[in-house]
mmCIF file of C-alpha atoms in Angstrom:
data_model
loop_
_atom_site.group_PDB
_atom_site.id
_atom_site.type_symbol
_atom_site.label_atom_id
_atom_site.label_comp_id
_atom_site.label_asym_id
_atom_site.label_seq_id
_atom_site.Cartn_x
_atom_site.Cartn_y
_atom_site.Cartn_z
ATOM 1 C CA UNK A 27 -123.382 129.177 82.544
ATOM 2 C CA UNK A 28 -123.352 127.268 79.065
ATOM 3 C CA UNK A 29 -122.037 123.749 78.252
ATOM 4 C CA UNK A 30 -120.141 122.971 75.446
ATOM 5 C CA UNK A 31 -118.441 119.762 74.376
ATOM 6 C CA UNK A 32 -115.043 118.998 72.784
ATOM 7 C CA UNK A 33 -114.601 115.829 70.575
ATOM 8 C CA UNK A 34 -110.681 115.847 70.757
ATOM 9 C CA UNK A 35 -109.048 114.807 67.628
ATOM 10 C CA UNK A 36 -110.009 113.317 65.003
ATOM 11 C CA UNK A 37 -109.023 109.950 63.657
ATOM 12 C CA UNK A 38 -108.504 108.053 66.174
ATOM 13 C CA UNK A 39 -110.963 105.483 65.683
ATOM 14 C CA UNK A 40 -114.358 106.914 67.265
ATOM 15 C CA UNK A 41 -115.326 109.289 64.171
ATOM 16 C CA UNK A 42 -118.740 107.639 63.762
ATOM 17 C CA UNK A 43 -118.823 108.340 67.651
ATOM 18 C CA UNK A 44 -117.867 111.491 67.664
ATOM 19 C CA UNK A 45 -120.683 112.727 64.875
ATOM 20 C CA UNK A 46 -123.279 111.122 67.161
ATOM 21 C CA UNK A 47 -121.583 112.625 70.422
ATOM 22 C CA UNK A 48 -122.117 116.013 68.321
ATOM 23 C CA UNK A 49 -125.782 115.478 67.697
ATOM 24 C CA UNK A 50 -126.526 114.443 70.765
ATOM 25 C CA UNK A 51 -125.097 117.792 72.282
ATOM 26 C CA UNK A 52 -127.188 119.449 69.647
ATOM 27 C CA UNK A 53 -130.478 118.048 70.829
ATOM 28 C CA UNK A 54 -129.643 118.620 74.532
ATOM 29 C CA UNK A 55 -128.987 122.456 73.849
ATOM 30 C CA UNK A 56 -125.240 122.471 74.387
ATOM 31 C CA UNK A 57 -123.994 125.657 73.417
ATOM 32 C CA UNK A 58 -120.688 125.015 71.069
ATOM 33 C CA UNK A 59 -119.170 121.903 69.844
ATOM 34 C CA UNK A 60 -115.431 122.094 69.485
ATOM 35 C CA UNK A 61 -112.266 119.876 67.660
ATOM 36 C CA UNK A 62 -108.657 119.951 68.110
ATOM 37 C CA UNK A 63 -105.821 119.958 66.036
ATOM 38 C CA UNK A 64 -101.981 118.815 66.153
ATOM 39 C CA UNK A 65 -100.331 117.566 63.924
ATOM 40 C CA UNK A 66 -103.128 114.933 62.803
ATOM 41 C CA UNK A 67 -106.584 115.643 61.636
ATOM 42 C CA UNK A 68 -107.558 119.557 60.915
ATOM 43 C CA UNK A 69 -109.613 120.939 62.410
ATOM 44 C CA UNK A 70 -111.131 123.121 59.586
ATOM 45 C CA UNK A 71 -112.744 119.894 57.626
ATOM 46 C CA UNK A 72 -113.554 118.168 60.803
ATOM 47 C CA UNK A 73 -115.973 121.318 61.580
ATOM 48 C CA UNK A 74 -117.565 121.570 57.870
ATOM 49 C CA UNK A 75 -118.886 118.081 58.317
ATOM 50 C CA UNK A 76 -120.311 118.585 62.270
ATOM 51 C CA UNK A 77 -122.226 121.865 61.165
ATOM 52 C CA UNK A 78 -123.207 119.938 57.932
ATOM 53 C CA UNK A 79 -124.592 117.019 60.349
ATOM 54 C CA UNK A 80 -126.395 119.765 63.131
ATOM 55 C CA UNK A 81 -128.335 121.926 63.289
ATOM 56 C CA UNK A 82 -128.195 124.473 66.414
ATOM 57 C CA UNK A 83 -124.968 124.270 67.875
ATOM 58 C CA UNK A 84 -122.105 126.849 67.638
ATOM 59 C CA UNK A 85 -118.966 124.673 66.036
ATOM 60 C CA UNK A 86 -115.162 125.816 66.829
ATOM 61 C CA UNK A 87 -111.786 125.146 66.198
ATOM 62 C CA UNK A 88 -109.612 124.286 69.510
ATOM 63 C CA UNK A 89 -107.687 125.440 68.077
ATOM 64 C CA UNK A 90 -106.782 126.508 64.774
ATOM 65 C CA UNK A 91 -102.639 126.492 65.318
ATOM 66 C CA UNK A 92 -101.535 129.766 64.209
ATOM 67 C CA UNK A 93 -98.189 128.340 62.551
ATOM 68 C CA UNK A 94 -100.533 126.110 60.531
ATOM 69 C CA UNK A 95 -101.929 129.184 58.328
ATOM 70 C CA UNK A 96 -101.270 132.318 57.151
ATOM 71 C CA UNK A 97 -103.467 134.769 58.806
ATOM 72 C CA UNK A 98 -105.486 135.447 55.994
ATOM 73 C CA UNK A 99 -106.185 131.878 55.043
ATOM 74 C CA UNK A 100 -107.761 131.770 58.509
ATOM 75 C CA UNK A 101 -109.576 134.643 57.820
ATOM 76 C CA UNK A 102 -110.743 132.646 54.704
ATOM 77 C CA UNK A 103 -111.846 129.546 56.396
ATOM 78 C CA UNK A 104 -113.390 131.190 59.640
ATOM 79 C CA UNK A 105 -115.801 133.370 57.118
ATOM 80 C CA UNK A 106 -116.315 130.086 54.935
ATOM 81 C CA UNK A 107 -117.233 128.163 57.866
ATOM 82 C CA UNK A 108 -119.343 131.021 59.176
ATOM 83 C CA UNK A 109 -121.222 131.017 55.954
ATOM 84 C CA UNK A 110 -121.407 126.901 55.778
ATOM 85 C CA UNK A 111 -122.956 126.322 59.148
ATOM 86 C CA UNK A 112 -125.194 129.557 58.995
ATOM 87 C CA UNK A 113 -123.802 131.725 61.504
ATOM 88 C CA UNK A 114 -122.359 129.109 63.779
ATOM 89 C CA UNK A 115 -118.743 129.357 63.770
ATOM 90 C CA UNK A 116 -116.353 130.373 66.533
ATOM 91 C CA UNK A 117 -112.725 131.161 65.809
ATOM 92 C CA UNK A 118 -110.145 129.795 68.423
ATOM 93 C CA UNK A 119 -106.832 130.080 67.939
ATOM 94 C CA UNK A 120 -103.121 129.230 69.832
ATOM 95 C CA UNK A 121 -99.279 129.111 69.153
ATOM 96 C CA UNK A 122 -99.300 125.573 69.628
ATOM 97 C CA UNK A 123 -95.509 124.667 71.264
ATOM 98 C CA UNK A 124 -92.378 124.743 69.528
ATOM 99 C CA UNK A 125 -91.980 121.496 68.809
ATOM 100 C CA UNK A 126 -95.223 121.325 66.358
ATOM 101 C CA UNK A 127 -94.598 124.527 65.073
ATOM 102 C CA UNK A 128 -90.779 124.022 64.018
ATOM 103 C CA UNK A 129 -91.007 120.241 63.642
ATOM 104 C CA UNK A 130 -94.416 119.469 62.013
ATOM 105 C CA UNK A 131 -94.583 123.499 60.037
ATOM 106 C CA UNK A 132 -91.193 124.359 60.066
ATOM 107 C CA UNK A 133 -92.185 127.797 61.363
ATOM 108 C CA UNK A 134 -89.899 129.328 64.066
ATOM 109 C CA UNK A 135 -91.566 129.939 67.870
ATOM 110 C CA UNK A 136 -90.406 133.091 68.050
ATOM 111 C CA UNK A 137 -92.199 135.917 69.772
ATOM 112 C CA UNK A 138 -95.301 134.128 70.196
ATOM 113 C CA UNK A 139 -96.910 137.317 71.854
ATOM 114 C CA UNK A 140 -96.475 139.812 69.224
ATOM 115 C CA UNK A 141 -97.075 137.155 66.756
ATOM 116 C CA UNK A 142 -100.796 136.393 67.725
ATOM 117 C CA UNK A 143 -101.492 140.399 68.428
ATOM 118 C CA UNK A 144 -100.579 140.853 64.617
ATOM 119 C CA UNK A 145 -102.264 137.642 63.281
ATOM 120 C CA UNK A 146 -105.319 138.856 64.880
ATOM 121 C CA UNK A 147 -104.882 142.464 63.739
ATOM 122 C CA UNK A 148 -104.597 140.467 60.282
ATOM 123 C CA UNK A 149 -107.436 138.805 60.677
ATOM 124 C CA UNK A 150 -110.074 141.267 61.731
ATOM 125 C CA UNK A 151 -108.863 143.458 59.268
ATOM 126 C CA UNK A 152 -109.663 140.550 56.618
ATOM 127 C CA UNK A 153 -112.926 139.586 58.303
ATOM 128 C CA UNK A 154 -113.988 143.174 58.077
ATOM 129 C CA UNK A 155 -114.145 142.793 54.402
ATOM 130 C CA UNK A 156 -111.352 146.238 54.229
ATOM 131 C CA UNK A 157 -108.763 146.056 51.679
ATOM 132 C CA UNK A 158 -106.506 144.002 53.088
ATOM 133 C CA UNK A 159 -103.140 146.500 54.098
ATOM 134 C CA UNK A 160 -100.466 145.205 57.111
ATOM 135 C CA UNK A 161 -97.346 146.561 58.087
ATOM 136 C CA UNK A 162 -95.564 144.715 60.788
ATOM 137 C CA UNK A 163 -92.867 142.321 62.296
ATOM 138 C CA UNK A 164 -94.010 139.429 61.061
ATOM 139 C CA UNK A 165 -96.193 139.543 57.658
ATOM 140 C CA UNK A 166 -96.521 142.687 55.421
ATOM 141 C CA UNK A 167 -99.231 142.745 53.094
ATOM 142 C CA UNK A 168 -98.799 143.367 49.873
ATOM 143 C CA UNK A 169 -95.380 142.416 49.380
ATOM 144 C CA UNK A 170 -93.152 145.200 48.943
ATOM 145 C CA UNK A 171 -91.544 145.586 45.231
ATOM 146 C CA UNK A 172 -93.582 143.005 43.912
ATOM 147 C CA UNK A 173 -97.330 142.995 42.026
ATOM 148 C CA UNK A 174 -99.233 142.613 44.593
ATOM 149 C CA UNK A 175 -101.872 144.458 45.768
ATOM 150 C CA UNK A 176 -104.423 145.272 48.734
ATOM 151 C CA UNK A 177 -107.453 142.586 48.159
ATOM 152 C CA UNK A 178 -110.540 142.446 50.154
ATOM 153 C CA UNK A 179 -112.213 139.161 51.070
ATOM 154 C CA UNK A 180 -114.986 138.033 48.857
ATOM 155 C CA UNK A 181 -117.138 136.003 51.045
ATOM 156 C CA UNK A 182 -119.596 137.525 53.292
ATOM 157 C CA UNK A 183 -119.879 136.061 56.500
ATOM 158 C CA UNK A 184 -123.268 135.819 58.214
ATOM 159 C CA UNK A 185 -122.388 137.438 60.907
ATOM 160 C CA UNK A 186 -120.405 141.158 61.296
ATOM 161 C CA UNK A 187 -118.269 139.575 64.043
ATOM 162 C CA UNK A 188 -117.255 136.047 64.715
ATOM 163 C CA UNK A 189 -116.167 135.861 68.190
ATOM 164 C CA UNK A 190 -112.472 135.283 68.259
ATOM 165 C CA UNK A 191 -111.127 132.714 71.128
ATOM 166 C CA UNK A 192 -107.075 132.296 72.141
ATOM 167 C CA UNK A 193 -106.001 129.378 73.908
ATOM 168 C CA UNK A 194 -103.562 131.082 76.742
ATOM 169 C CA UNK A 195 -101.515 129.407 79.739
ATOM 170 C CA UNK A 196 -98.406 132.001 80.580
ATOM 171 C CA UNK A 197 -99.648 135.113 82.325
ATOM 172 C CA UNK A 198 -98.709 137.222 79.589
ATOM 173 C CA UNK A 199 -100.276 135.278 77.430
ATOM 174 C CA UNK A 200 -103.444 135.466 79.076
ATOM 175 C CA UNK A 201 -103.533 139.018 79.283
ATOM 176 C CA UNK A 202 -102.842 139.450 76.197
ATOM 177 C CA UNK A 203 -105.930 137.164 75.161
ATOM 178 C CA UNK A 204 -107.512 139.930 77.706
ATOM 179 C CA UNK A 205 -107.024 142.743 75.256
ATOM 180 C CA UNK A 206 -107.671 141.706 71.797
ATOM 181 C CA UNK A 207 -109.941 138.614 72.083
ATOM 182 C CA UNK A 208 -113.588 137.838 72.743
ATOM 183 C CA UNK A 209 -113.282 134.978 74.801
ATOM 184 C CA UNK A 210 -110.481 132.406 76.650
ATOM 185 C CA UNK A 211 -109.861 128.169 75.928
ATOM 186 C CA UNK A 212 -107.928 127.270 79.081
ATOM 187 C CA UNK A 213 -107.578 124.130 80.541
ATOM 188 C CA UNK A 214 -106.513 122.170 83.862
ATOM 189 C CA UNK A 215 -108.428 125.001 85.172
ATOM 190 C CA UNK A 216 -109.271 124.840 89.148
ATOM 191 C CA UNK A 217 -111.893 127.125 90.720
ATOM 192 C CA UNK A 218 -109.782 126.998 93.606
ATOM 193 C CA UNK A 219 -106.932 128.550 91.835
ATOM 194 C CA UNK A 220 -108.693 130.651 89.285
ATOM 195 C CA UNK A 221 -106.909 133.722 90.371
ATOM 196 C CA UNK A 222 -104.213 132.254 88.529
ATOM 197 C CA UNK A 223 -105.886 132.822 84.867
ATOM 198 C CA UNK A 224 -108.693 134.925 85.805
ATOM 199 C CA UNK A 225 -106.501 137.968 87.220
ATOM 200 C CA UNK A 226 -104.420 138.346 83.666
ATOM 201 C CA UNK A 227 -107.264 138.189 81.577
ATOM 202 C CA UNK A 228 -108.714 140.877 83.684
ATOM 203 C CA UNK A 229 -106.397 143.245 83.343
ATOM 204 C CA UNK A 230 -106.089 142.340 79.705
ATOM 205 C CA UNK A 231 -109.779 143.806 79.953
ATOM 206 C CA UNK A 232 -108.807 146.796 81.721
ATOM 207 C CA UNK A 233 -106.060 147.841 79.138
ATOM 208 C CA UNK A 234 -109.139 147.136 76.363
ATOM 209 C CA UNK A 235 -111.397 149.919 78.363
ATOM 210 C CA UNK A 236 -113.850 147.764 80.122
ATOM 211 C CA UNK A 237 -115.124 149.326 82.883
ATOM 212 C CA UNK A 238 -113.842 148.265 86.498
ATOM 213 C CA UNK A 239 -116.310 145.807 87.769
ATOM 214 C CA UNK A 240 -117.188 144.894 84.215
ATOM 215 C CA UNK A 241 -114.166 143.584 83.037
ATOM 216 C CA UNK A 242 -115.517 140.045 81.981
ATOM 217 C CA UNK A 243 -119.123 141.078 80.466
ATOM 218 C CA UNK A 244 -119.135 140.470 76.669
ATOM 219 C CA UNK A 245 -116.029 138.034 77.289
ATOM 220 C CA UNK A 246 -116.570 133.869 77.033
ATOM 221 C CA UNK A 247 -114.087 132.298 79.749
ATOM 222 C CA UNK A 248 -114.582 128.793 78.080
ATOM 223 C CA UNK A 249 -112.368 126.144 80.118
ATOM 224 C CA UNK A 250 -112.443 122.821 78.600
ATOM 225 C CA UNK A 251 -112.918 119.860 81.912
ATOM 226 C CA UNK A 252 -112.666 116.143 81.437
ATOM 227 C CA UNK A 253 -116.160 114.637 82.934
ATOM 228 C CA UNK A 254 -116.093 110.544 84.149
ATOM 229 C CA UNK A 255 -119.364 109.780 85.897
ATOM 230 C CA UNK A 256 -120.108 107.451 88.668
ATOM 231 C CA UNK A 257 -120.036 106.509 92.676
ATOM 232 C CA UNK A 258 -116.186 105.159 92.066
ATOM 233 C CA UNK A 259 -114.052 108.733 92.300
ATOM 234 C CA UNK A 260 -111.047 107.355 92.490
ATOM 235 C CA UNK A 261 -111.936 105.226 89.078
ATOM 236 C CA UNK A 262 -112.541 107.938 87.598
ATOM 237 C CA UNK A 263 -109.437 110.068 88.540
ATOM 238 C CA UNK A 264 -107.613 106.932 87.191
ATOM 239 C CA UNK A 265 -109.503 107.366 83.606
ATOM 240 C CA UNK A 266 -108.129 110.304 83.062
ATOM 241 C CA UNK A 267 -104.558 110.259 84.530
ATOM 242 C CA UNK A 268 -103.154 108.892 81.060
ATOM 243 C CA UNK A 269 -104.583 112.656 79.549
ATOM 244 C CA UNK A 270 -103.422 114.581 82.763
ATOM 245 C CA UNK A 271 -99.462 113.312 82.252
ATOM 246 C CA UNK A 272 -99.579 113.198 78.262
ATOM 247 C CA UNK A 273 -100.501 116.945 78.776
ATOM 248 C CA UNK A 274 -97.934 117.860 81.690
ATOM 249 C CA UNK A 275 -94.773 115.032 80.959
ATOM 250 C CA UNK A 276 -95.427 114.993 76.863
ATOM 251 C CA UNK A 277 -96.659 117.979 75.338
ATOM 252 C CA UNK A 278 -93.372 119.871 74.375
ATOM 253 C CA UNK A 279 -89.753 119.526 76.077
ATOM 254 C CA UNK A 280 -88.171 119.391 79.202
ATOM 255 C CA UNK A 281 -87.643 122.715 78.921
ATOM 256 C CA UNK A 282 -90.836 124.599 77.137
ATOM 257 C CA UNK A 283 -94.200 122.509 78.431
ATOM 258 C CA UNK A 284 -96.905 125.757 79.260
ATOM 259 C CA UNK A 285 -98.871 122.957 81.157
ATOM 260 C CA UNK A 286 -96.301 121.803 83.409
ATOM 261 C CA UNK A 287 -95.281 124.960 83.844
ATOM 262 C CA UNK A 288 -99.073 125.739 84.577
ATOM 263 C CA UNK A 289 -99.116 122.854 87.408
ATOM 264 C CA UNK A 290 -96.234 123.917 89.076
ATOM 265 C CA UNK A 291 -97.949 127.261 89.357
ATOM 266 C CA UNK A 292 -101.126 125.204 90.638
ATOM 267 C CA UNK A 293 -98.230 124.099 93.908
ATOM 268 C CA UNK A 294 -97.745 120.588 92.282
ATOM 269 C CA UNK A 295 -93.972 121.086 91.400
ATOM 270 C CA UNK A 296 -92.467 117.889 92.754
ATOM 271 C CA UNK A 297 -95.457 116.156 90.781
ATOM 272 C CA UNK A 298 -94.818 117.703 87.865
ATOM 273 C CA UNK A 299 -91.020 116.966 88.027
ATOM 274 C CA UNK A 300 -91.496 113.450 88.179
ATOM 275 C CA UNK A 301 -94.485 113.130 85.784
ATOM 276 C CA UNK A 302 -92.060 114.783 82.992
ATOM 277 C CA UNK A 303 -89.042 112.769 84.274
ATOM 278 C CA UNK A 304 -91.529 109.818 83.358
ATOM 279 C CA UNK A 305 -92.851 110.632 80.457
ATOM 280 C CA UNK A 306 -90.186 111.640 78.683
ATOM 281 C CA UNK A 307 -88.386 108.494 79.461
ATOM 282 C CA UNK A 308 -91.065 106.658 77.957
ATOM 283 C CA UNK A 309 -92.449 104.977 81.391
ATOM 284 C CA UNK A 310 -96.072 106.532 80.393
ATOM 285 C CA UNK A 311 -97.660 104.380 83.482
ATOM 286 C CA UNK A 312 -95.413 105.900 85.637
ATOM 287 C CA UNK A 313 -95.830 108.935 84.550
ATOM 288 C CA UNK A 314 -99.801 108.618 84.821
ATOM 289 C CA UNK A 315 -99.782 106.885 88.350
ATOM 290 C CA UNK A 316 -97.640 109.978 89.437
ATOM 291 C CA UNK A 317 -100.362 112.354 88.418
ATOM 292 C CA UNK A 318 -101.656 113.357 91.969
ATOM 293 C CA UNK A 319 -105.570 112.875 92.770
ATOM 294 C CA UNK A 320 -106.215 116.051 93.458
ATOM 295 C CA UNK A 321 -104.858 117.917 90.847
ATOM 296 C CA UNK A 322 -106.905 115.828 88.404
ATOM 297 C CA UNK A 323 -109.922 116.088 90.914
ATOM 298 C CA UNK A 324 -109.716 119.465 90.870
ATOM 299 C CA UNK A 325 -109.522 120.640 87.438
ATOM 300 C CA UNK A 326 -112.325 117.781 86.027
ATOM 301 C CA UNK A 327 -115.913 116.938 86.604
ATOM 302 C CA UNK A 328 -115.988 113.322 88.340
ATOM 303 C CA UNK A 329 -118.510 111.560 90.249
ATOM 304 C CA UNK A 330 -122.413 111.072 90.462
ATOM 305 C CA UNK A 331 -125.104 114.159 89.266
ATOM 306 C CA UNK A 332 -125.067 115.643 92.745
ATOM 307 C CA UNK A 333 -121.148 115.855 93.328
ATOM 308 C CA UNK A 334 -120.719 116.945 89.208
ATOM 309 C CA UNK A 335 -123.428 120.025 89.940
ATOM 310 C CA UNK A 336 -121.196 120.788 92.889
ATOM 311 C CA UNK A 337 -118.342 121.086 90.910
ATOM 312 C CA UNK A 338 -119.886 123.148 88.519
ATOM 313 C CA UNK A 339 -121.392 125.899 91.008
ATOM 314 C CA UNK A 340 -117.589 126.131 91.979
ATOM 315 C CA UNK A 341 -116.971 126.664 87.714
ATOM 316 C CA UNK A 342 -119.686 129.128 87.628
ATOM 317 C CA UNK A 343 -118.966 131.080 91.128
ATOM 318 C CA UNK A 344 -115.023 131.446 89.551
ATOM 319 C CA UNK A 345 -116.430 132.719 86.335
ATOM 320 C CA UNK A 346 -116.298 130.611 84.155
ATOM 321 C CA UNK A 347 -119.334 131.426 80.947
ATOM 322 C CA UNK A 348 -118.730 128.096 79.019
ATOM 323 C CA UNK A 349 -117.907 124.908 80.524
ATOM 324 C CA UNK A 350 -117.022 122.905 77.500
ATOM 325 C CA UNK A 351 -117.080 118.488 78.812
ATOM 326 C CA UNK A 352 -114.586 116.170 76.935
ATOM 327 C CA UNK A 353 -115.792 112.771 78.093
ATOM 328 C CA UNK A 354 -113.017 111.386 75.953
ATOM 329 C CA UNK A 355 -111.877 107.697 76.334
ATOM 330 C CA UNK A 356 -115.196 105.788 77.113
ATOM 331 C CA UNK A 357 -117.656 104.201 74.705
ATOM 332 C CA UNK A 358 -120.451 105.885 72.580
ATOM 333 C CA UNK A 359 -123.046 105.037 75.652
ATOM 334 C CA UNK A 360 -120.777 106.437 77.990
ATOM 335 C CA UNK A 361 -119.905 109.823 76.850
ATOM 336 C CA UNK A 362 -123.508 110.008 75.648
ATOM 337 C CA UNK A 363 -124.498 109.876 79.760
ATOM 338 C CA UNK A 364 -121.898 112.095 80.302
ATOM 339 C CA UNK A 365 -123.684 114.671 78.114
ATOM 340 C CA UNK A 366 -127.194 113.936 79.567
ATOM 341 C CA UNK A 367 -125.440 113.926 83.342
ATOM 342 C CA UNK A 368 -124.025 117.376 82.411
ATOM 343 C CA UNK A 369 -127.357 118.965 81.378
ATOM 344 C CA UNK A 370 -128.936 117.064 84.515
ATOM 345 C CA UNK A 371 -126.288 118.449 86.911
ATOM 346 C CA UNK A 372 -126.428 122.266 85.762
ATOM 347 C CA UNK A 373 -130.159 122.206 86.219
ATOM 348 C CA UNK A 374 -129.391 120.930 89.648
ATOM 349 C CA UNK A 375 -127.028 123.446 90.398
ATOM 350 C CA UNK A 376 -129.811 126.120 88.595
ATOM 351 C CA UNK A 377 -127.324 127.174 86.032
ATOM 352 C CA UNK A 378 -129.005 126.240 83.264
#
């Protein structure tokens, strides 16, 4: 199993931090460094300048919010950034929620499904450097009746094939991802209920031809886990409760959040209820204190090196290829342990 590490967002006041949080995962060997975006910093610019400032590690976007760009302009910027950071890039990519892509992009959530299947099509068709031809629900290219005509991209990537990531919670969703990507970006994701993401994907596999038994080889299940180190546990279910109900109460509305929906298929429904109820009526204390232990427990890495390389035998015996840490919320020192304590614990566990 291979550690990555996801520096959030940017622009929030730790961007000096978050360069030397980079480096430092360079140095150590972690596999992939990734950033977010929302309706903040992009992603895109916040990679250029990581590869620019590393060396060895894989950069990628998590995610690239499909509303955000046209499916060629992704194209454009995955094989810039390929080119930039020599061959380091990874593509992830996700629908976002309807409330960033109608409020913030003004583009309809509308059959998210059939949307990503085409803006990949799109996009590997682009990447592949072949005149650039699409017929299909939601983009045609050229434009009908008009002068335009089939164009091929003019930058060569260093690599044939960048592998191509989609963020997925809904089953369908995740089978989907399955079929036509390279590798998963899931999150709140519990070895104990791995079924959950693990048996979609799979057959996603299946419908792509992999062989029974071999579903997952070639494929990068890439969970991202929030790590707090030390004896205290409960202190550090506490430090991340705040991100646990943003996530579950805040991110979309009472009636479209994938990640409460994705608790209440975890058996926290009554938790999830009242986190959201809180939340959304602005009580974000409440809504953190009703976060329940063990659902943040379970889908994080918390405690000393010994109980951390516990927890990520569990990761590793559940699938998971790339366990990507966000120590987000503690100082520069901190999160630079937390890297150190996750190389320490997977050579404990004899993952490394």
């Amino acid at each position: 199993m291979r550690l990555g590490i996801n520096l959030g967002y940017w622009g929030l006041g730790m961007d000096a931090d978050n360069i030397a949080v980079a480096q430092e995962a360079d140095r150590l060997g972690y596999a992939v460094c990734w950033a977010a975006e929302a309706y903040g910093s992009d992603a895109a610019t916040v990679l250029s300048y990581v590869a620019a400032r590393t060396e060895r590690i894989d950069v990628g976007s998590a995610i690239f919010q499909i509303p955000a760009r046209t499916p060629a302009m992704t194209a454009m910027t995955a094989a810039t950034l390929d080119t930039l950071s020599g061959g380091r890039f990874r593509l992830g990519l996700g629908v976002s929620g309807p409330q960033v892509s109608e409020g913030w992009y003004g583009v309809k959530f509308d059959k998210p499904l059939a949307r990503t299947r085409e803006y990949v099509e799109i996009i590997r068709k682009a990447m592949s450097r072949e005149r650039l031809v699409h017929e299909g629900a939601h983009w045609t290219l050229p434009l009908p009746g008009g002068p335009g005509k089939p164009i091929k991209l003019t930058v060569h990537p260093v690599r044939e094939h960048i592998p191509l990531y989609i963020a997925a919670i809904g089953p369908k969703n995740l089978e989907q991802t399955g079929e036509i990507a390279d590798g998963w970006l899931g999150i709140f994701f519990d070895p104990a209920h791995a079924a959950l993401s693990l048996d979609p994907l799979k057959a996603g596999r299946a419908k792509a031809g992999a062989e029974p038994g071999k579903e997952f080889e070639g494929f990068d299940v890439c969970p991202t886990v929030a790590i707090a180190v030390g004896e205290d546990i409960e202190a550090g279910v506490d430090s991340q409760r705040a991100y646990t109900a943003l996530y579950i109460g805040g991110m979309g509305s009472k009636e479209k959040n994938f990640y409460n929906q994705l608790a209440r298929r975890m058996g926290y429904e009554q938790a999830a209820d009242e986190v959201q109820e809180r939340y959304l009526a602005k009580d974000y204390a409440g809504a953190a204190a009703a976060v329940p232990h063990q659902l943040v427990d379970a889908t994080s890495l918390i405690g000393d090196t010994a109980r951390i390389a516990d927890r990520m035998q569990a990761y590793a015996d559940a699938g998971v290829t790339t366990l990507t840490l966000a120590p987000a919320g503690f100082t520069l020192d901190e999160r630079i342990a937390a890297l150190r304590t996750g190389v320490a614990a997977l050579e404990r566990a004899g993952l490394a």
